[in-house]
mmCIF file of C-alpha atoms in Angstrom:
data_model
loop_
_atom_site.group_PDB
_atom_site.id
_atom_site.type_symbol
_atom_site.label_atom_id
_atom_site.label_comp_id
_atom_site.label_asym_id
_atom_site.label_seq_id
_atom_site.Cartn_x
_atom_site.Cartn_y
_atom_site.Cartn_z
ATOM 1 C CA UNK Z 1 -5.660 -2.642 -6.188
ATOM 2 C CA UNK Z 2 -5.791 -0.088 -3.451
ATOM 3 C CA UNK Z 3 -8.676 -2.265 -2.005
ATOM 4 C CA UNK Z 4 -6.300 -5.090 -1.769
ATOM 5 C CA UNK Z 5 -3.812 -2.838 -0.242
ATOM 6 C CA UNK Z 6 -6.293 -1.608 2.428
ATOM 7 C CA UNK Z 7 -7.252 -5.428 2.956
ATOM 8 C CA UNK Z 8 -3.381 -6.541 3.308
ATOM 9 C CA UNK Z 9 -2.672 -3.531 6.026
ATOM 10 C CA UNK Z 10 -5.685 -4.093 7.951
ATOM 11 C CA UNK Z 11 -4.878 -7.873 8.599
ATOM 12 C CA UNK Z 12 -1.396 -6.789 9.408
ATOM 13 C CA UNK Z 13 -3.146 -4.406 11.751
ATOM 14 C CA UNK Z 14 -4.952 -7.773 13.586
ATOM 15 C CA UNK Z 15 -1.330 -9.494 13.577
ATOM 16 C CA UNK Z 16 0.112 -6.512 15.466
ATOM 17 C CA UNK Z 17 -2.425 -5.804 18.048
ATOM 18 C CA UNK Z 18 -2.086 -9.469 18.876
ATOM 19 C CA UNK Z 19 1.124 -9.490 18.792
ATOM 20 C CA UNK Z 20 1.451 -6.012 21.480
ATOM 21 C CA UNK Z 21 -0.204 -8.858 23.762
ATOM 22 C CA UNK Z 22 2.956 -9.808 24.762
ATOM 23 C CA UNK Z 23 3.330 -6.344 26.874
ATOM 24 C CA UNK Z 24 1.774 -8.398 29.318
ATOM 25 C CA UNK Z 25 2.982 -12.062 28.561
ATOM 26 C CA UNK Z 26 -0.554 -12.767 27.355
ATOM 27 C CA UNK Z 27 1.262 -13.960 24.388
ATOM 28 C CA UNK Z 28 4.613 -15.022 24.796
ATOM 29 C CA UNK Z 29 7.529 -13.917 22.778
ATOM 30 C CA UNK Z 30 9.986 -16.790 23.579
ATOM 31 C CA UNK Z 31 8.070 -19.891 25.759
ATOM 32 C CA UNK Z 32 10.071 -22.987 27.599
ATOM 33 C CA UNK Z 33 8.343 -26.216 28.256
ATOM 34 C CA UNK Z 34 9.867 -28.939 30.231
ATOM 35 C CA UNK Z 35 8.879 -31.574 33.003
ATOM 36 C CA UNK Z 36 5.522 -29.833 33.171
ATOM 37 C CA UNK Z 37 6.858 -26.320 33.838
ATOM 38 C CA UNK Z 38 5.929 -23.562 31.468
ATOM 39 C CA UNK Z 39 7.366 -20.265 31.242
ATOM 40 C CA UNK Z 40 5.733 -17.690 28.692
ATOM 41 C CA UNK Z 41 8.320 -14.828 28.301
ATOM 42 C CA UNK Z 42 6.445 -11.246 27.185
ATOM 43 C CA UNK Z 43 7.896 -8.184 26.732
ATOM 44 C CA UNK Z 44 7.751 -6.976 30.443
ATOM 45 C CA UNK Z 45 7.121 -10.167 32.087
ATOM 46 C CA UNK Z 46 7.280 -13.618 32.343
ATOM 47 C CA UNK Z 47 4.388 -16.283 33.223
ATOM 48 C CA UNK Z 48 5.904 -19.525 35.272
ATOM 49 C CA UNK Z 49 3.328 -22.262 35.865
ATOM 50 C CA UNK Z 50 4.008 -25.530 37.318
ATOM 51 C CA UNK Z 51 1.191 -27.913 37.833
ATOM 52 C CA UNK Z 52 -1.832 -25.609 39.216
ATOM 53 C CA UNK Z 53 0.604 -23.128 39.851
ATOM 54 C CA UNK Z 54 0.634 -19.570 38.154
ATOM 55 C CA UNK Z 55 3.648 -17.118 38.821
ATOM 56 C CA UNK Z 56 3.375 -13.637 36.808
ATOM 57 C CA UNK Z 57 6.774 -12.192 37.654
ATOM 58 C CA UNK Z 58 8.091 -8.792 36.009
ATOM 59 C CA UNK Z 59 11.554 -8.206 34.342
ATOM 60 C CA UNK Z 60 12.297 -5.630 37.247
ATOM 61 C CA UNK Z 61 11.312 -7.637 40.089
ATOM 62 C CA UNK Z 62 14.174 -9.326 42.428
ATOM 63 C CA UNK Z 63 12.335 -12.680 42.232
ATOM 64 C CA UNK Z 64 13.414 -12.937 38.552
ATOM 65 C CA UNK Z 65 14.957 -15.924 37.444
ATOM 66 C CA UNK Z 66 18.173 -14.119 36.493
ATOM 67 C CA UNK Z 67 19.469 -10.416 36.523
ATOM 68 C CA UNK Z 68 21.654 -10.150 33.404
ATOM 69 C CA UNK Z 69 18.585 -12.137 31.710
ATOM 70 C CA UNK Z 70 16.052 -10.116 33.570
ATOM 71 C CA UNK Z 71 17.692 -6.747 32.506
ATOM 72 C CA UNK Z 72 18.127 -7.613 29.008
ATOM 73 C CA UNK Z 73 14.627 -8.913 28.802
ATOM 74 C CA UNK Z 74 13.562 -5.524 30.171
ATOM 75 C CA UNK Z 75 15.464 -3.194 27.467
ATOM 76 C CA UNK Z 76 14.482 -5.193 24.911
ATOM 77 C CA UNK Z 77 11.000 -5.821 25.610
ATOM 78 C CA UNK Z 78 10.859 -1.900 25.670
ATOM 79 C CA UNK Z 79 12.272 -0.886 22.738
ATOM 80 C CA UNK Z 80 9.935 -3.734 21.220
ATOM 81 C CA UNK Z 81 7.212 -2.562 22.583
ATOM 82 C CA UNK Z 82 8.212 1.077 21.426
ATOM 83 C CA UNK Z 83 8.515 0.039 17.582
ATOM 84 C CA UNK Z 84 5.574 -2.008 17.753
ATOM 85 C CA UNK Z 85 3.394 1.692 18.475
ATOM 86 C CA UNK Z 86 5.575 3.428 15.707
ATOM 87 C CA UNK Z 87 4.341 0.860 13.287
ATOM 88 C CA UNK Z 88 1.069 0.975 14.900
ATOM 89 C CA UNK Z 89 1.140 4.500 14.065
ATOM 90 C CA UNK Z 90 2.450 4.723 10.862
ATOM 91 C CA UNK Z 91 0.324 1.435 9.233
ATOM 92 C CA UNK Z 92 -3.243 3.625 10.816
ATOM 93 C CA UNK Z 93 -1.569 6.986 8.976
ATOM 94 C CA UNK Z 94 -0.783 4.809 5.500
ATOM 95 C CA UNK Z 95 -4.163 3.096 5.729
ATOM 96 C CA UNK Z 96 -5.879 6.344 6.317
ATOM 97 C CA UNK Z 97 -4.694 8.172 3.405
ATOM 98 C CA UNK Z 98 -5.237 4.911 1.390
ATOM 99 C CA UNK Z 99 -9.115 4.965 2.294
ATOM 100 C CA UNK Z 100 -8.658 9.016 1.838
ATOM 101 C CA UNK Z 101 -7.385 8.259 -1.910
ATOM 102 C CA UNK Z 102 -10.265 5.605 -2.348
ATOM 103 C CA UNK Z 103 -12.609 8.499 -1.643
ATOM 104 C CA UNK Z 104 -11.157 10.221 -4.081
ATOM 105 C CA UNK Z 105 -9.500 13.142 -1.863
ATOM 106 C CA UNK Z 106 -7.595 15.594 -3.563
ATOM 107 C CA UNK Z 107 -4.620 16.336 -1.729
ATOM 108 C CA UNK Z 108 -3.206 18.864 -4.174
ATOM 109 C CA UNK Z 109 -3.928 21.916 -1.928
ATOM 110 C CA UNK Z 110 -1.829 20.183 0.966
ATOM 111 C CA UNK Z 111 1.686 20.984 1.039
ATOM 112 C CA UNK Z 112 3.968 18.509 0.627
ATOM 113 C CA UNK Z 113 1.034 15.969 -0.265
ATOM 114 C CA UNK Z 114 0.720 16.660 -4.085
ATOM 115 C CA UNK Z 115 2.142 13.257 -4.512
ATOM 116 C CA UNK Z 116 0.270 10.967 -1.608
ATOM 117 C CA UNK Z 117 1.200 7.925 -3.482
ATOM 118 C CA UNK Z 118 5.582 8.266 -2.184
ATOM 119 C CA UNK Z 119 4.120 9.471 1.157
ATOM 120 C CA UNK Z 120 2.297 6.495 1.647
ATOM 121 C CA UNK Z 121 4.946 4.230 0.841
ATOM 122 C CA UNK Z 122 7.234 5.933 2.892
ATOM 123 C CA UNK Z 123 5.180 5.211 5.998
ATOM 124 C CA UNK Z 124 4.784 1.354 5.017
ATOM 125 C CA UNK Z 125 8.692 1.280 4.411
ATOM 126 C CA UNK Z 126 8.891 3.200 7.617
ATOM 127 C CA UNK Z 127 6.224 0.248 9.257
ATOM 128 C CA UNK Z 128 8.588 -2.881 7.701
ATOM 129 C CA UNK Z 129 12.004 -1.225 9.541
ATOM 130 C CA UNK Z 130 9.780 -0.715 12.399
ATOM 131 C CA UNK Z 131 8.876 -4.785 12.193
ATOM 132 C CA UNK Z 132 12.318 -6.099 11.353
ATOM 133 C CA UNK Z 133 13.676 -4.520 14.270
ATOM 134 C CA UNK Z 134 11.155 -5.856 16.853
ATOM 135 C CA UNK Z 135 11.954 -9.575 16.088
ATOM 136 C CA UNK Z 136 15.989 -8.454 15.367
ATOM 137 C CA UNK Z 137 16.192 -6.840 18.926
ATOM 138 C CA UNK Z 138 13.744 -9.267 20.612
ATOM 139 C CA UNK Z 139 16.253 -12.508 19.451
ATOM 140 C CA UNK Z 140 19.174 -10.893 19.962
ATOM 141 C CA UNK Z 141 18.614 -9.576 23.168
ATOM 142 C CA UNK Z 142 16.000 -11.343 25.453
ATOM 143 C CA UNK Z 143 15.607 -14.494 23.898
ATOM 144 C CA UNK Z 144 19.290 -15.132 23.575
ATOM 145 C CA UNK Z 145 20.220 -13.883 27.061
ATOM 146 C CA UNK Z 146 17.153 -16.162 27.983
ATOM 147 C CA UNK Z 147 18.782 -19.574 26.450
ATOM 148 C CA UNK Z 148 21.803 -18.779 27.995
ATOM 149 C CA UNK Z 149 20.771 -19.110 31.713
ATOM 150 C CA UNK Z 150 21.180 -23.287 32.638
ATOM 151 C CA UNK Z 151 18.040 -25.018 32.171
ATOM 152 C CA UNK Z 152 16.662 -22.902 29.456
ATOM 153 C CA UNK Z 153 19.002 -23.159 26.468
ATOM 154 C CA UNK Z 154 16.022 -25.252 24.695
ATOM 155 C CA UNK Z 155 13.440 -21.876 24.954
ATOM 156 C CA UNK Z 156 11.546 -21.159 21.849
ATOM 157 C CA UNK Z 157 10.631 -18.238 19.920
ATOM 158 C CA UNK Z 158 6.940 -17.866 20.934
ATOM 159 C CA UNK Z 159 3.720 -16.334 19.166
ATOM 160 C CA UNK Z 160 4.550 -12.623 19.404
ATOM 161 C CA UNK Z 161 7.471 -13.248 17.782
ATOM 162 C CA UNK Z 162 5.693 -15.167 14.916
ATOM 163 C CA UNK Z 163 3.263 -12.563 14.668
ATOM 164 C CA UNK Z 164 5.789 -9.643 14.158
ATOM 165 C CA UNK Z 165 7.564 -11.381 11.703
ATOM 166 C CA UNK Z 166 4.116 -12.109 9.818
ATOM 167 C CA UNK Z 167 3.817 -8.431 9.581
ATOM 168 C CA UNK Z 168 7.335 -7.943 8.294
ATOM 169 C CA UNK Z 169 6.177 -10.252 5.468
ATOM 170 C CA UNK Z 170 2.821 -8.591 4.576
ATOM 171 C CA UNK Z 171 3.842 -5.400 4.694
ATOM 172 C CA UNK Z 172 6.032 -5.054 1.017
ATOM 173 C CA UNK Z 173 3.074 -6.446 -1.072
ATOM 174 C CA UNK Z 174 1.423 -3.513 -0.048
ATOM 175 C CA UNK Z 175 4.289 -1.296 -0.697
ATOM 176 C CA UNK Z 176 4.916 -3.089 -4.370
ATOM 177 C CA UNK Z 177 0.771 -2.728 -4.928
ATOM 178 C CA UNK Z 178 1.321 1.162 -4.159
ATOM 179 C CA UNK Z 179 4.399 1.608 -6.315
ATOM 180 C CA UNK Z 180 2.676 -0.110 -9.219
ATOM 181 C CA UNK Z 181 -0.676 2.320 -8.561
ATOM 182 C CA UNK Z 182 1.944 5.794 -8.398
ATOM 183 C CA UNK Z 183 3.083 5.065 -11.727
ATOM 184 C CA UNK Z 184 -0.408 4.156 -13.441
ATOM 185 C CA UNK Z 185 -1.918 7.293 -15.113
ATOM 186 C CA UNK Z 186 -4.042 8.036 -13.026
ATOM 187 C CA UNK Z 187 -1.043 9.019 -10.200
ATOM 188 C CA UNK Z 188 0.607 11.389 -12.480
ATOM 189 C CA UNK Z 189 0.367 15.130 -12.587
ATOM 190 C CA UNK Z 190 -1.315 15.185 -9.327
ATOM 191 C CA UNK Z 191 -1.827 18.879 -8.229
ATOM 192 C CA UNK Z 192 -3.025 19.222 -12.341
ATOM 193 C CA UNK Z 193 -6.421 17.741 -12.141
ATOM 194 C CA UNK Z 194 -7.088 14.190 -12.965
ATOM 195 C CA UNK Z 195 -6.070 12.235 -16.080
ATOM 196 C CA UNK Z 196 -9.542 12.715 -17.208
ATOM 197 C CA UNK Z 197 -9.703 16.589 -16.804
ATOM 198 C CA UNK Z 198 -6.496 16.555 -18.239
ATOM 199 C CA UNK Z 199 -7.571 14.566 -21.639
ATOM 200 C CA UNK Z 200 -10.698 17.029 -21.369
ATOM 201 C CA UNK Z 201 -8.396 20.097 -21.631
ATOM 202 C CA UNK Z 202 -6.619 18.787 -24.769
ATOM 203 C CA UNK Z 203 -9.770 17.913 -26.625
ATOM 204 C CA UNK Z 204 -10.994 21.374 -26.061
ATOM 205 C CA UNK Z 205 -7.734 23.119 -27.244
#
């Protein structure tokens, strides 16, 4: 089950590197198509091209398209950007002490690690916040101040967006999988030896 687990975190791990593409607009966040215009909103930037075309203008730049837009785009892109490298952090610490507990490391000499099962869901509950506010702040903020400007009111939610929310999704099964492996035997008494030592013990008293 941990296998799965792993499996689960590490394609969640794809979804959110792909998805911290839109620091640079290379993936778009919200998008607007109309009369052949495109605009591909990132998290710092946005991507105009008409025709042949290309425009890569940043949030903080007097040519963009609107300032209360422009500076809402830019506070939320960064706190975005700043939860997406919390979760990036905390899914790599979860997934490492997964693969740790698939080796069968004993973490009973650590402090504070005697149960590694609740610490690793911790950091994937920690990981799920760290996803639901990305797409919260993102539509909230930017994309909302985005529809509001005339002309625009018809932008989408783009691909980064998707992909964040895709993560929100994937992350729980992982969480359920470890809360169902924490209370199987072989999770309890850590610290004590195994459940095998500890059936060994009682058979020799």
């Amino acid at each position: 089950a941990r296998s799965i687990s792993l499996g689960i975190l590490g394609l969640t791990l794809v979804f959110l590197f792909a998805a911290m593409g839109g620091a640079e607009a290379k993936v778009s966040w919200s998008y607007h198509t109309k009369d052949g215009l495109e605009v591909s909103f990132g998290l710092s930037r946005y991507i105009r091209k008409l025709n042949d075309d290309t425009t890569t203008v940043k949030y903080t730049s007097d040519d963009c398209l609107d300032d209360k837009a422009c500076d809402m785009c830019h506070s939320s892109g960064g706190a975005v950007l700043a939860f997406l490298v919390f979760a990036m952090l905390s899914i790599m610490a979860a997934m490492g002490l997964i693969a740790a507990k698939l080796a069968n490391i004993d973490f009973s000499a650590i402090s504070g690690m005697e149960h590694a099962g609740k610490v690793i869901m911790a950091l994937l509950g920690f990981t799920d916040l760290c996803f639901f506010f990305c797409w919260v702040i993102w539509v909230g903020g930017c994309h909302k101040s985005i529809t509001d400007v005339e002309g625009l009111s018809d932008t989408q939610v783009g691909a980064g967006f998707a992909l964040s929310f895709l993560c929100f999704l994937f992350v729980p099964p992982a969480i359920f999988l470890e809360f169902l492996i924490r209370d199987g035997p072989a999770e309890k008494d850590e610290g004590e030896g195994g459940y095998d030592e500890q059936l060994d013990d009682k058979a020799e008293a």
